[in-house]
CSV table of C-alpha atoms in Angstrom, one decimal:
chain,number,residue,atom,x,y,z
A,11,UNK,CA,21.7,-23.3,-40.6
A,12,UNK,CA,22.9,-26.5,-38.7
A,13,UNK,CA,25.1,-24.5,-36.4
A,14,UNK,CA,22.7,-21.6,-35.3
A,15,UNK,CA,20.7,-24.0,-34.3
A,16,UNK,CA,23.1,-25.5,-32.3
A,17,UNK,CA,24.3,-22.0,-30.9
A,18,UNK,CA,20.5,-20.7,-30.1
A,19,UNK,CA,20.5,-24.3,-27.8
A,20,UNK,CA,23.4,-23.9,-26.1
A,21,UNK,CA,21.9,-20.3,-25.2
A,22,UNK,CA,19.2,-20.9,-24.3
A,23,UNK,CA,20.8,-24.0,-21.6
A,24,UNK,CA,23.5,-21.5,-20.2
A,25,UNK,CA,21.1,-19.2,-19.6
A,26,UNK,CA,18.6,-21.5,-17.8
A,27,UNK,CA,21.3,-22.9,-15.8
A,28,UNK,CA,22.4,-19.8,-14.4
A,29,UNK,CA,18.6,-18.5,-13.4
A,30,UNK,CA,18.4,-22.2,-12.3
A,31,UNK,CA,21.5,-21.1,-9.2
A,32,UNK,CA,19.6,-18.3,-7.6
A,33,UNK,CA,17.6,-20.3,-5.0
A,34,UNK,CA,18.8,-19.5,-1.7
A,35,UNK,CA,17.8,-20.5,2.0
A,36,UNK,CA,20.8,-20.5,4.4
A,37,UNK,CA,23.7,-19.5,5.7
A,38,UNK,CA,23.0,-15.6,5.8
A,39,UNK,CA,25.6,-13.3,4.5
A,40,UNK,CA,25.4,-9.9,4.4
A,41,UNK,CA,27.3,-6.3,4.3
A,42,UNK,CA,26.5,-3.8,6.7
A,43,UNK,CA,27.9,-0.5,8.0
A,44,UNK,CA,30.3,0.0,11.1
A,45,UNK,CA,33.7,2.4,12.4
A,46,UNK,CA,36.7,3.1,10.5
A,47,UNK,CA,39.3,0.4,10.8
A,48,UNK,CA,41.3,-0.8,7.8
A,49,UNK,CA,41.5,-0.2,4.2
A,50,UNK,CA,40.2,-2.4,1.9
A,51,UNK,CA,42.0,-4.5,0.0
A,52,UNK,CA,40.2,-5.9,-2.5
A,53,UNK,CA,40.6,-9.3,-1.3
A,54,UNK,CA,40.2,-10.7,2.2
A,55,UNK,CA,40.6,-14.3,3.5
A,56,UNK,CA,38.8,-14.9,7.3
A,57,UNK,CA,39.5,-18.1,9.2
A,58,UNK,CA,35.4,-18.7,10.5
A,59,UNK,CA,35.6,-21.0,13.8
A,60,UNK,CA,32.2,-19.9,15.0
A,61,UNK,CA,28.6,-20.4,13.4
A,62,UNK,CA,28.0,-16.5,13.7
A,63,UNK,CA,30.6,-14.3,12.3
A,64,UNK,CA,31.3,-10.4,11.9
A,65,UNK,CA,34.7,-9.0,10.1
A,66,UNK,CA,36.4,-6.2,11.4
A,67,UNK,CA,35.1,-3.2,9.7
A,68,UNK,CA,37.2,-1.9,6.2
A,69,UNK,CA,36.7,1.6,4.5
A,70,UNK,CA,37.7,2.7,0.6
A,71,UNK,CA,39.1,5.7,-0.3
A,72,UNK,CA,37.9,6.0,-4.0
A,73,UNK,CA,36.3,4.2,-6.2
A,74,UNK,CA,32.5,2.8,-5.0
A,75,UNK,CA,31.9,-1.6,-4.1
A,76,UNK,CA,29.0,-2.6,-6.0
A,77,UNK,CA,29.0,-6.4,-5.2
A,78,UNK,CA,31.1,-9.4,-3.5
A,79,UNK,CA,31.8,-12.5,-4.5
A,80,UNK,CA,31.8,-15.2,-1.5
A,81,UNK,CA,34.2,-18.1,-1.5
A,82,UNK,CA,33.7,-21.0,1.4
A,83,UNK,CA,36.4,-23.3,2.0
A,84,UNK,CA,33.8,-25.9,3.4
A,85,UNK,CA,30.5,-26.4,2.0
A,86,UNK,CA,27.4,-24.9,2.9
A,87,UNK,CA,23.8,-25.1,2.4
A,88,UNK,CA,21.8,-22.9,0.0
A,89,UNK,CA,22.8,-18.9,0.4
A,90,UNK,CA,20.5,-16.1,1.1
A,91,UNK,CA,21.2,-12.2,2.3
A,92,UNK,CA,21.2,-11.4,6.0
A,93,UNK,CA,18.3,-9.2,7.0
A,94,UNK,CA,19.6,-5.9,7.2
A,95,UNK,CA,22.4,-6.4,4.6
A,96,UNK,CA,23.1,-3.6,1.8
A,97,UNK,CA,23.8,-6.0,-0.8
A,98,UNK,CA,20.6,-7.7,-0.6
A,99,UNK,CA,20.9,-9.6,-3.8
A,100,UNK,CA,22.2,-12.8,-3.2
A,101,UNK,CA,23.2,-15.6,-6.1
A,102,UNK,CA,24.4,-19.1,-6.2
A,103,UNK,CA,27.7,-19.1,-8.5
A,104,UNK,CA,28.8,-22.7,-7.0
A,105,UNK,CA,25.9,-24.7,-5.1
A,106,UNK,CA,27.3,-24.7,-1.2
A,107,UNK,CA,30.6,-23.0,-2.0
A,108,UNK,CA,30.7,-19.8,-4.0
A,109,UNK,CA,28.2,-17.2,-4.4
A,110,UNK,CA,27.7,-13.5,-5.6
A,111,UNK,CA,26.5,-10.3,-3.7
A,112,UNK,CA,25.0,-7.2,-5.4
A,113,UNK,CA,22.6,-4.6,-5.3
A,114,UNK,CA,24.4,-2.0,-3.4
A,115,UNK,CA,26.9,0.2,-2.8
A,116,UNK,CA,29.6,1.1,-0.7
A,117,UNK,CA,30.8,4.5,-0.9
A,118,UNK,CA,34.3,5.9,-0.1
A,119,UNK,CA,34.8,7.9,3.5
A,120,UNK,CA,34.5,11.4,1.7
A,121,UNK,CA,31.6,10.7,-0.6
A,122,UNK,CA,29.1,12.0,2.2
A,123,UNK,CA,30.0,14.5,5.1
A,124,UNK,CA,28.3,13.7,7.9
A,125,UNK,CA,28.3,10.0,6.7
A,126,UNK,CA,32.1,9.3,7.2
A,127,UNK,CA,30.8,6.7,11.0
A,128,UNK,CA,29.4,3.8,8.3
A,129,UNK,CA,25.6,4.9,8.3
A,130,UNK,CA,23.8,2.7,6.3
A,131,UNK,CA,21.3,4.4,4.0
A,132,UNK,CA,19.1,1.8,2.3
A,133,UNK,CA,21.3,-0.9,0.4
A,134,UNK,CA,24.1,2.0,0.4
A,135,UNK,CA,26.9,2.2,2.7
A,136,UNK,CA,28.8,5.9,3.1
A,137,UNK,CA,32.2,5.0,5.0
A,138,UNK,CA,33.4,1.7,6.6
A,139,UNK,CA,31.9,-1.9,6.2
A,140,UNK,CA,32.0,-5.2,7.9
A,141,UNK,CA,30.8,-8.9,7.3
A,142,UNK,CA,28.2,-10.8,9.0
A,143,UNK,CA,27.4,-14.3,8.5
A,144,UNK,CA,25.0,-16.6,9.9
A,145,UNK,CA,24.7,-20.3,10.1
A,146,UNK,CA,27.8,-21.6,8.8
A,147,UNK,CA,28.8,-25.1,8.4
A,148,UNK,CA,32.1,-25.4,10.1
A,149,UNK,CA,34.8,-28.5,8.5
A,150,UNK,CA,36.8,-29.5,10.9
A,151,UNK,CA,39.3,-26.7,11.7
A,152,UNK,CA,36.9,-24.6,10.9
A,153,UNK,CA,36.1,-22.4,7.4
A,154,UNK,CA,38.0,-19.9,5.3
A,155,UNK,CA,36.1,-17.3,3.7
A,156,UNK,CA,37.1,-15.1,1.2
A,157,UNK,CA,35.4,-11.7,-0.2
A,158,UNK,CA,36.7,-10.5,-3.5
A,159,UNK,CA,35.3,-7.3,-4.4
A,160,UNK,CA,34.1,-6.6,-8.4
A,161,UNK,CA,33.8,-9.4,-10.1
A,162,UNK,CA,32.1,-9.7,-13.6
A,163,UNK,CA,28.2,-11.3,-12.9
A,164,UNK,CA,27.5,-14.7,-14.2
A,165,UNK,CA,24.7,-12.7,-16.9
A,166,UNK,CA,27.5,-10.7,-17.8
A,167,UNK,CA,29.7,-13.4,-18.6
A,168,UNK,CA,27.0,-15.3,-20.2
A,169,UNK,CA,26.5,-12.2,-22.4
A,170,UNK,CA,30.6,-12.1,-23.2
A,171,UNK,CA,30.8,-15.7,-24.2
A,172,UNK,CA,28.1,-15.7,-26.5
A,173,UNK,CA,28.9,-12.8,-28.7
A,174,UNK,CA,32.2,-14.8,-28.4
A,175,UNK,CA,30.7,-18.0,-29.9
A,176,UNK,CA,28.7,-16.6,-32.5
A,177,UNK,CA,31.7,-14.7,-33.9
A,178,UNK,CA,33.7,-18.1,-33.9
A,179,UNK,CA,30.1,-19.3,-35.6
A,180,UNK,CA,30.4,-16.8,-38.3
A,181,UNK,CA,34.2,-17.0,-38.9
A,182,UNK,CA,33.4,-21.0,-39.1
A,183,UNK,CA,30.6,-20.7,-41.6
A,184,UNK,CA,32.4,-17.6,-43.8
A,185,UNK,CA,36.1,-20.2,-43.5
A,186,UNK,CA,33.6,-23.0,-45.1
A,187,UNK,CA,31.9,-21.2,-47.6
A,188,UNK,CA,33.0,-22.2,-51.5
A,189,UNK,CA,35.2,-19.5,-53.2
């Protein structure tokens, strides 16, 4: 009885903690809609120099982008979407350095004829996409940025590792019990 105590507290403080990271106030970051350039590669690392930044514009060719995860090299204040953005859902992973962008979609060129120029449709994107951001805090050479494309949300993960610990729980408590 001891440990699912124990377990139902350290619940209930990993999930407080991680509601606890969503505040968000600046820089802006968002995902918006543009011209066919590059493919996507899943991963891409920009070298920021400037306090206002936009990417050069990527498409996919399968598949659909449902969120970002934003890495700084240098930290920042709090996080929040950029007006306009199709992942408007912005949430603090790391306080100044790391956060996570969702509730959208990016679609693949072919998914919508007529759409293939990077028309944005709500929080959707049909085509190409590029990064905005606003307000950085520069180091001294300037900030790397990194966009990783889907990654596992922290409420997912939260979910993962505690079915994980109450198996471990009950394979504790069964390995304990007399014979």
């Amino acid at each position: 009885m001891k440990n699912v105590r124990w377990f139902l507290v350290l619940m209930l403080l990993g999930l407080s903690s991680s509601a606890a990271l969503a505040d968000s106030v600046d820089p802006a970051i968002g995902v918006l809609g543009s011209g066919d350039q590059t493919l996507w590669p899943g991963s891409e690392t920009f070298h920021i120099t400037t306090v206002n930044f936009a990417s050069p514009s990527f498409f996919i060719n399968e598949g659909t982008i449902t969120n970002f995860l934003v890495t700084f090299t240098t930290e920042q204040g709090p996080f929040t979407a950029l007006a306009g953005s199709a992942f408007p859902t912005v949430t603090t992973i790391v306080p100044g350095f790391e956060a996570l962008m969702s509730g959208g979609t990016i679609f693949p060129l072919s998914a919508c004829d007529g759409c293939g120029d990077g028309t944005q449709i709500g929080n959707q994107i049909f085509g190409s996409f590029f990064f905005e951001l606003r307000g950085l805090t520069l180091g001294s050479n300037g900030t790397d940025v990194t966009f990783t494309s889907n990654v596992p949300e922290p409420g997912t993960m939260i979910l993962l590792l505690s079915g994980l610990g109450a198996m471990g729980l009950l394979r504790l408590r069964r390995n304990k019990a007399p014979n």
